[in-house]
Amino acid sequence: MDTIEPYRRRLFTLSLDTRRDDGTQLYNFVLAGRGKKNWKSADLVLAGLYSLLIKESPQGSDGFILGNDEDQANQDLSLAKKLVAVNAAEIGGEVDVLSTEIKRRDGRGSLKILPARNIAGQHGKTALFIGYDEIHGYRNWDLFEALAPDPTRTDVLQWVTSYDSIFNTPGNPLYDLKQRGIAGSDPGMLFSWYSGDICTDPEFAELPPEQRANPSMASWPEGARYLEQQKRRLPAHKYRRLHLNLPGAPSGAFFDPDSVLGAIVTGRKRLEYDQRHSYFAFVDMSGGSSDDATLGIAHQEAGKSVVDAVESQAGKTPFNPRQAVIKFVNALRGYKIRSVTGDNYAGNTFRADFEDLGISYAPCRLPKTELYEQMEPRLNAGEIELPDLPKLQEQALGLVVRGTRVDHLPGEHDDWINAAAGAAWCAATQSQTNTGLVGRYSWG
C-alpha cells in the first residue's frame, strides 16, 4: 500500500469499499481523469483485479477492460499480467494468466482485456466490472449502449479513465460525462477529475495548473522538469491535452491550434462598448432546432481585428429564432451598430425581421469556407483577438478540411466560430472601406 499515494487510496476506498445503509455500493460509475503518467490505467486495472478476486457475487465475477485501441489494450493486459506475477505469492495460485484474460481457477469469473473494436462478441453478457481506458477518442455512445450494465445486478461497477477529449462537444461521451460530473446530477457517479481548470480534490484544487492536473508529479524522478521538457517539445495544444488534461483539437484541424490559443485573451469574456471605436457585426442565424443562432461583434484597433463579443440566443435548442433576432438587435444597439452582415439562410426571412426592427441586413458575399481561409493567415500573424469562450475555442479547434470545404466534423457545430470569423472579416474590410484603405490588407 505504500506505493499507492493517498489521493489514489481515497479513490479506491470511495469506489470499492463505501456502501449505503442497505449494504449496496454507493457508487456504480467512476469517471477518473488526470494528466498523462498519473496512474490512470494502473488504477483501472487494479480496480478490475479487485472486482475479479475480492468482490464475491452470486452472478459471478466476470469483467472487461476495453482499451481505446490495440496498443492500449496490450499495455493494459501487460500491466495486469505483471501485477499478477509480482504478487504471485498472494494471488498466483488463484488465477490462470491466458492470452487476453486473467481467469479464476474456481471458474467464478475472468477479467478480459480487449481493444474496444473487438468487444462485439461480449454484447449482452452480464459483468461485474466494465472498464473503459482512454475514451478521449470516442465519438458516440454506441459502445456504452452495447455494454450497458445488467439491470438485475446491484453490484456492477463501470470505471472510465481518460485525459480530456479531442472532440469536446455535446453528444461526445467524455464531454457529456464531465458535464454530469460537474453538475453533480448523478448520485451514483464518482467524479474524480484533475486538470488545469477543474479539480475535484480540495488538496490539489488551489495548486498551479500543472500540479492540479498531475497529482502524482511528486513520484516522478524528474518532477516538474519533465513537464518543462514536454512543454518545449510538444505543440501547445497537445501539451495542454496530455499534461494539463484540457480539451484538444482533432487530427487534421484546419487552424493551427497554437494560433487559436494565442488569439484567445485569457479571462476576457466580452468587451463593452467604447465610443472610441466603430463596431461591426456578423450574424449566423438558425432555424432553432439543432444549431445555435450566433452574433459576433468586432472592431479594428492597431492593425488587429478585436472580437468584442460572441453570443447566442437565450437558452438552448430548440428555440424561437425570432426571439433570437430581438435579443441580437438589442445587443447591436448597445454597440451603436445599425447594420449587420449575415448569410442567406432562410432567404429573406431574417433579413426582414432585422430590418423591421431598424437594423439593415447585408448578405455576406463570402461562403464560410472563405471566411475561415481569410481568417487563418491573420490568426497565424497574431492579428486577431478572440474572447475566452469555451464553445468558441472548441469549434475553432474542431474545424477540418472536408474535400474542398472547411467545415465542422459530422455531428458537431461551427456557429460560434462562424460568427467570430464573420465579425473579424467585417471589421477588417468595412473599416478599411470607411477609411479608403480597401486593398491594403489581404482581406480587402
Short mmCIF file of C-alpha atoms in Angstrom, two decimals, residues 169-434:
data_model
loop_
_atom_site.label_atom_id
_atom_site.label_comp_id
_atom_site.label_asym_id
_atom_site.label_seq_id
_atom_site.Cartn_x
_atom_site.Cartn_y
_atom_site.Cartn_z
CA THR A 169 -18.75 18.94 -27.75
CA PRO A 170 -22.20 17.81 -26.57
CA GLY A 171 -23.00 14.26 -27.64
CA ASN A 172 -19.41 13.16 -27.16
CA PRO A 173 -19.33 10.64 -24.26
CA LEU A 174 -16.48 12.23 -22.33
CA TYR A 175 -17.91 15.73 -22.68
CA ASP A 176 -21.35 14.60 -21.54
CA LEU A 177 -19.95 12.61 -18.60
CA LYS A 178 -17.83 15.56 -17.50
CA GLN A 179 -20.83 17.88 -17.55
CA ARG A 180 -22.79 15.37 -15.49
CA GLY A 181 -19.93 15.15 -13.01
CA ILE A 182 -19.53 18.93 -12.77
CA ALA A 183 -23.27 19.36 -12.21
CA GLY A 184 -23.36 16.59 -9.59
CA SER A 185 -26.62 15.37 -11.13
CA ASP A 186 -25.82 11.64 -10.89
CA PRO A 187 -25.58 10.43 -7.27
CA GLY A 188 -24.19 7.09 -8.41
CA MET A 189 -21.21 8.66 -10.21
CA LEU A 190 -17.87 9.24 -8.52
CA PHE A 191 -16.33 12.15 -10.43
CA SER A 192 -12.57 12.31 -9.86
CA TRP A 193 -11.04 14.93 -12.13
CA TYR A 194 -7.62 16.59 -12.03
CA SER A 195 -6.96 19.17 -14.76
CA GLY A 196 -5.58 22.64 -15.28
CA ASP A 197 -9.06 24.16 -14.89
CA ILE A 198 -11.18 21.65 -12.93
CA CYS A 199 -10.05 19.74 -9.84
CA THR A 200 -12.43 17.80 -7.61
CA ASP A 201 -9.80 17.17 -4.91
CA PRO A 202 -9.59 20.00 -2.34
CA GLU A 203 -5.98 19.09 -1.57
CA PHE A 204 -4.93 19.94 -5.15
CA ALA A 205 -7.59 22.45 -6.25
CA GLU A 206 -5.65 25.58 -5.23
CA LEU A 207 -2.29 24.48 -6.68
CA PRO A 208 -0.87 25.75 -10.01
CA PRO A 209 -2.39 24.11 -13.14
CA GLU A 210 0.50 21.67 -13.70
CA GLN A 211 0.20 20.33 -10.15
CA ARG A 212 -3.62 20.21 -10.27
CA ALA A 213 -3.55 18.08 -13.41
CA ASN A 214 -0.68 15.83 -12.27
CA PRO A 215 -1.33 14.72 -8.68
CA SER A 216 1.39 12.05 -8.94
CA MET A 217 4.06 14.54 -10.01
CA ALA A 218 5.90 14.15 -6.67
CA SER A 219 6.58 10.49 -7.53
CA TRP A 220 8.28 11.30 -10.84
CA PRO A 221 12.10 11.09 -10.76
CA GLU A 222 12.44 14.45 -12.56
CA GLY A 223 9.26 16.06 -11.21
CA ALA A 224 8.42 19.44 -12.73
CA ARG A 225 11.47 19.28 -15.02
CA TYR A 226 9.71 16.55 -17.03
CA LEU A 227 6.76 18.88 -17.73
CA GLU A 228 9.08 21.74 -18.70
CA GLN A 229 10.74 19.38 -21.14
CA GLN A 230 7.38 18.30 -22.60
CA LYS A 231 6.25 21.91 -22.91
CA ARG A 232 9.29 22.69 -25.08
CA ARG A 233 8.93 19.58 -27.23
CA LEU A 234 5.17 19.41 -27.83
CA PRO A 235 2.83 21.80 -29.66
CA ALA A 236 0.89 23.83 -27.12
CA HIS A 237 -2.46 22.18 -27.87
CA LYS A 238 -1.02 18.69 -27.37
CA TYR A 239 0.77 19.67 -24.19
CA ARG A 240 -2.48 21.12 -22.81
CA ARG A 241 -4.42 17.94 -23.55
CA LEU A 242 -1.82 15.38 -22.49
CA HIS A 243 -0.32 17.09 -19.47
CA LEU A 244 -2.91 19.64 -18.33
CA ASN A 245 -5.89 17.39 -19.11
CA LEU A 246 -7.62 20.11 -21.14
CA PRO A 247 -9.62 19.69 -24.38
CA GLY A 248 -7.60 19.39 -27.59
CA ALA A 249 -8.05 19.52 -31.35
CA PRO A 250 -8.77 16.72 -33.84
CA SER A 251 -6.16 15.38 -36.21
CA GLY A 252 -6.20 17.40 -39.43
CA ALA A 253 -7.52 20.58 -37.79
CA PHE A 254 -7.70 23.49 -40.26
CA PHE A 255 -6.49 26.22 -37.92
CA ASP A 256 -3.12 25.92 -36.23
CA PRO A 257 -4.14 25.17 -32.62
CA ASP A 258 -1.31 27.24 -31.18
CA SER A 259 -2.50 30.25 -33.20
CA VAL A 260 -6.07 29.81 -31.97
CA LEU A 261 -4.95 29.53 -28.35
CA GLY A 262 -2.62 32.51 -28.83
CA ALA A 263 -5.51 34.64 -30.15
CA ILE A 264 -7.71 33.96 -27.12
CA VAL A 265 -7.33 36.64 -24.45
CA THR A 266 -7.45 34.63 -21.24
CA GLY A 267 -10.27 35.65 -18.92
CA ARG A 268 -11.83 38.12 -21.37
CA LYS A 269 -15.43 37.03 -21.98
CA ARG A 270 -16.60 40.28 -23.53
CA LEU A 271 -15.53 43.87 -24.18
CA GLU A 272 -18.18 46.51 -23.56
CA TYR A 273 -18.94 49.43 -25.86
CA ASP A 274 -16.21 52.05 -26.15
CA GLN A 275 -17.13 55.27 -28.00
CA ARG A 276 -13.61 55.48 -29.47
CA HIS A 277 -14.30 52.52 -31.76
CA SER A 278 -16.57 51.75 -34.68
CA TYR A 279 -18.15 48.31 -34.37
CA PHE A 280 -19.16 45.74 -36.98
CA ALA A 281 -21.37 42.69 -36.65
CA PHE A 282 -21.99 39.32 -38.27
CA VAL A 283 -24.91 37.01 -37.57
CA ASP A 284 -25.23 33.27 -38.19
CA MET A 285 -28.95 32.53 -37.91
CA SER A 286 -30.55 29.15 -37.28
CA GLY A 287 -33.94 27.55 -37.63
CA GLY A 288 -33.86 26.88 -33.89
CA SER A 289 -33.99 23.09 -33.92
CA SER A 290 -30.36 21.99 -33.57
CA ASP A 291 -27.84 24.78 -34.26
CA ASP A 292 -27.37 27.91 -32.18
CA ALA A 293 -28.08 31.33 -33.67
CA THR A 294 -25.00 33.44 -33.02
CA LEU A 295 -23.93 37.07 -33.22
CA GLY A 296 -20.34 38.28 -33.41
CA ILE A 297 -19.27 41.90 -32.79
CA ALA A 298 -15.79 43.24 -33.55
CA HIS A 299 -13.76 46.40 -34.07
CA GLN A 300 -10.43 47.24 -35.66
CA GLU A 301 -7.65 48.53 -33.43
CA ALA A 302 -3.90 48.95 -34.04
CA GLY A 303 -3.93 46.61 -37.03
CA LYS A 304 -5.87 43.91 -35.19
CA SER A 305 -9.44 42.69 -35.53
CA VAL A 306 -10.68 42.50 -31.95
CA VAL A 307 -13.74 40.30 -31.47
CA ASP A 308 -15.54 42.04 -28.61
CA ALA A 309 -18.41 39.62 -28.12
CA VAL A 310 -19.91 36.39 -29.42
CA GLU A 311 -23.31 35.39 -28.10
CA SER A 312 -26.16 33.04 -28.90
CA GLN A 313 -29.90 33.01 -28.40
CA ALA A 314 -31.30 32.84 -24.88
CA GLY A 315 -31.44 29.24 -23.71
CA LYS A 316 -30.60 26.05 -25.54
CA THR A 317 -32.09 24.44 -28.64
CA PRO A 318 -34.89 24.19 -29.58
CA PHE A 319 -35.77 27.87 -29.53
CA ASN A 320 -37.78 30.50 -31.37
CA PRO A 321 -35.33 32.14 -33.83
CA ARG A 322 -37.39 35.32 -33.96
CA GLN A 323 -36.77 35.80 -30.25
CA ALA A 324 -33.05 35.46 -31.05
CA VAL A 325 -33.40 38.30 -33.57
CA ILE A 326 -34.87 40.54 -30.87
CA LYS A 327 -32.03 39.70 -28.48
CA PHE A 328 -29.40 40.37 -31.17
CA VAL A 329 -30.96 43.69 -32.16
CA ASN A 330 -30.76 44.85 -28.55
CA ALA A 331 -27.09 43.81 -28.44
CA LEU A 332 -26.38 45.69 -31.69
CA ARG A 333 -27.97 48.84 -30.32
CA GLY A 334 -25.73 48.55 -27.26
CA TYR A 335 -22.71 48.91 -29.58
CA LYS A 336 -24.35 51.65 -31.71
CA ILE A 337 -24.45 49.29 -34.71
CA ARG A 338 -27.11 50.00 -37.37
CA SER A 339 -26.37 47.19 -39.83
CA VAL A 340 -25.41 43.54 -39.66
CA THR A 341 -23.89 41.12 -42.16
CA GLY A 342 -25.14 37.54 -42.39
CA ASP A 343 -25.64 34.55 -44.64
CA ASN A 344 -28.68 33.90 -46.82
CA TYR A 345 -30.16 31.25 -44.53
CA ALA A 346 -33.97 31.08 -44.90
CA GLY A 347 -33.96 33.53 -47.82
CA ASN A 348 -35.16 36.98 -46.79
CA THR A 349 -36.96 35.83 -43.62
CA PHE A 350 -34.42 37.00 -41.06
CA ARG A 351 -33.33 39.92 -43.21
CA ALA A 352 -36.90 41.22 -42.98
CA ASP A 353 -37.01 40.55 -39.22
CA PHE A 354 -33.88 42.62 -38.61
CA GLU A 355 -34.99 45.43 -40.89
CA ASP A 356 -38.42 45.57 -39.23
CA LEU A 357 -36.54 46.38 -36.01
CA GLY A 358 -34.41 49.08 -37.62
CA ILE A 359 -31.23 47.10 -38.42
CA SER A 360 -30.24 46.81 -42.08
CA TYR A 361 -29.12 43.33 -43.15
CA ALA A 362 -26.43 42.76 -45.80
CA PRO A 363 -25.92 39.22 -47.18
CA CYS A 364 -22.30 38.11 -46.87
CA ARG A 365 -20.57 37.77 -50.23
CA LEU A 366 -18.23 35.02 -48.96
CA PRO A 367 -19.17 31.44 -48.06
CA LYS A 368 -17.98 30.30 -44.66
CA THR A 369 -15.05 28.34 -46.12
CA GLU A 370 -13.63 31.58 -47.50
CA LEU A 371 -14.25 33.35 -44.19
CA TYR A 372 -12.12 30.71 -42.48
CA GLU A 373 -9.46 30.87 -45.21
CA GLN A 374 -9.32 34.65 -44.82
CA MET A 375 -9.09 34.29 -41.05
CA GLU A 376 -6.24 31.74 -40.98
CA PRO A 377 -3.26 33.92 -42.03
CA ARG A 378 -4.36 36.69 -39.68
CA LEU A 379 -4.60 34.24 -36.79
CA ASN A 380 -1.11 32.99 -37.60
CA ALA A 381 0.15 36.57 -37.72
CA GLY A 382 -1.39 37.46 -34.37
CA GLU A 383 -3.76 40.00 -35.95
CA ILE A 384 -6.96 38.72 -34.33
CA GLU A 385 -8.07 38.74 -30.68
CA LEU A 386 -10.80 36.35 -29.55
CA PRO A 387 -12.81 36.22 -26.32
CA ASP A 388 -12.24 33.38 -23.87
CA LEU A 389 -15.41 31.36 -24.55
CA PRO A 390 -15.28 27.53 -24.36
CA LYS A 391 -17.68 26.92 -27.26
CA LEU A 392 -15.78 29.33 -29.49
CA GLN A 393 -12.45 27.67 -28.70
CA GLU A 394 -13.80 24.15 -29.19
CA GLN A 395 -15.35 24.97 -32.54
CA ALA A 396 -12.27 26.82 -33.79
CA LEU A 397 -10.05 23.85 -32.89
CA GLY A 398 -12.56 21.42 -34.39
CA LEU A 399 -12.68 22.77 -37.95
CA VAL A 400 -11.26 20.39 -40.56
CA VAL A 401 -10.83 20.29 -44.33
CA ARG A 402 -13.56 18.16 -45.91
CA GLY A 403 -12.94 17.93 -49.65
CA THR A 404 -12.90 21.50 -50.93
CA ARG A 405 -14.62 22.92 -47.85
CA VAL A 406 -13.58 23.91 -44.37
CA ASP A 407 -16.27 22.61 -42.06
CA HIS A 408 -17.03 21.04 -38.72
CA LEU A 409 -16.94 17.27 -38.20
CA PRO A 410 -20.20 15.31 -38.52
CA GLY A 411 -22.42 15.82 -35.51
CA GLU A 412 -20.56 18.95 -34.37
CA HIS A 413 -21.12 22.67 -34.92
CA ASP A 414 -19.40 25.84 -36.15
CA ASP A 415 -21.93 28.57 -35.40
CA TRP A 416 -19.81 30.33 -32.74
CA ILE A 417 -16.58 30.36 -34.76
CA ASN A 418 -18.53 31.37 -37.87
CA ALA A 419 -19.92 34.43 -36.07
CA ALA A 420 -16.44 35.32 -34.80
CA ALA A 421 -14.79 34.84 -38.21
CA GLY A 422 -17.51 36.86 -39.90
CA ALA A 423 -17.27 39.71 -37.38
CA ALA A 424 -13.47 39.85 -37.72
CA TRP A 425 -13.79 39.91 -41.51
CA CYS A 426 -16.38 42.69 -41.34
CA ALA A 427 -14.22 44.76 -39.01
CA ALA A 428 -11.18 44.41 -41.29
CA THR A 429 -12.92 45.02 -44.62
CA GLN A 430 -15.59 47.53 -43.67
CA SER A 431 -13.28 49.67 -41.53
CA GLN A 432 -10.86 49.78 -44.50
CA THR A 433 -13.70 50.81 -46.80
CA ASN A 434 -14.68 53.56 -44.39
#
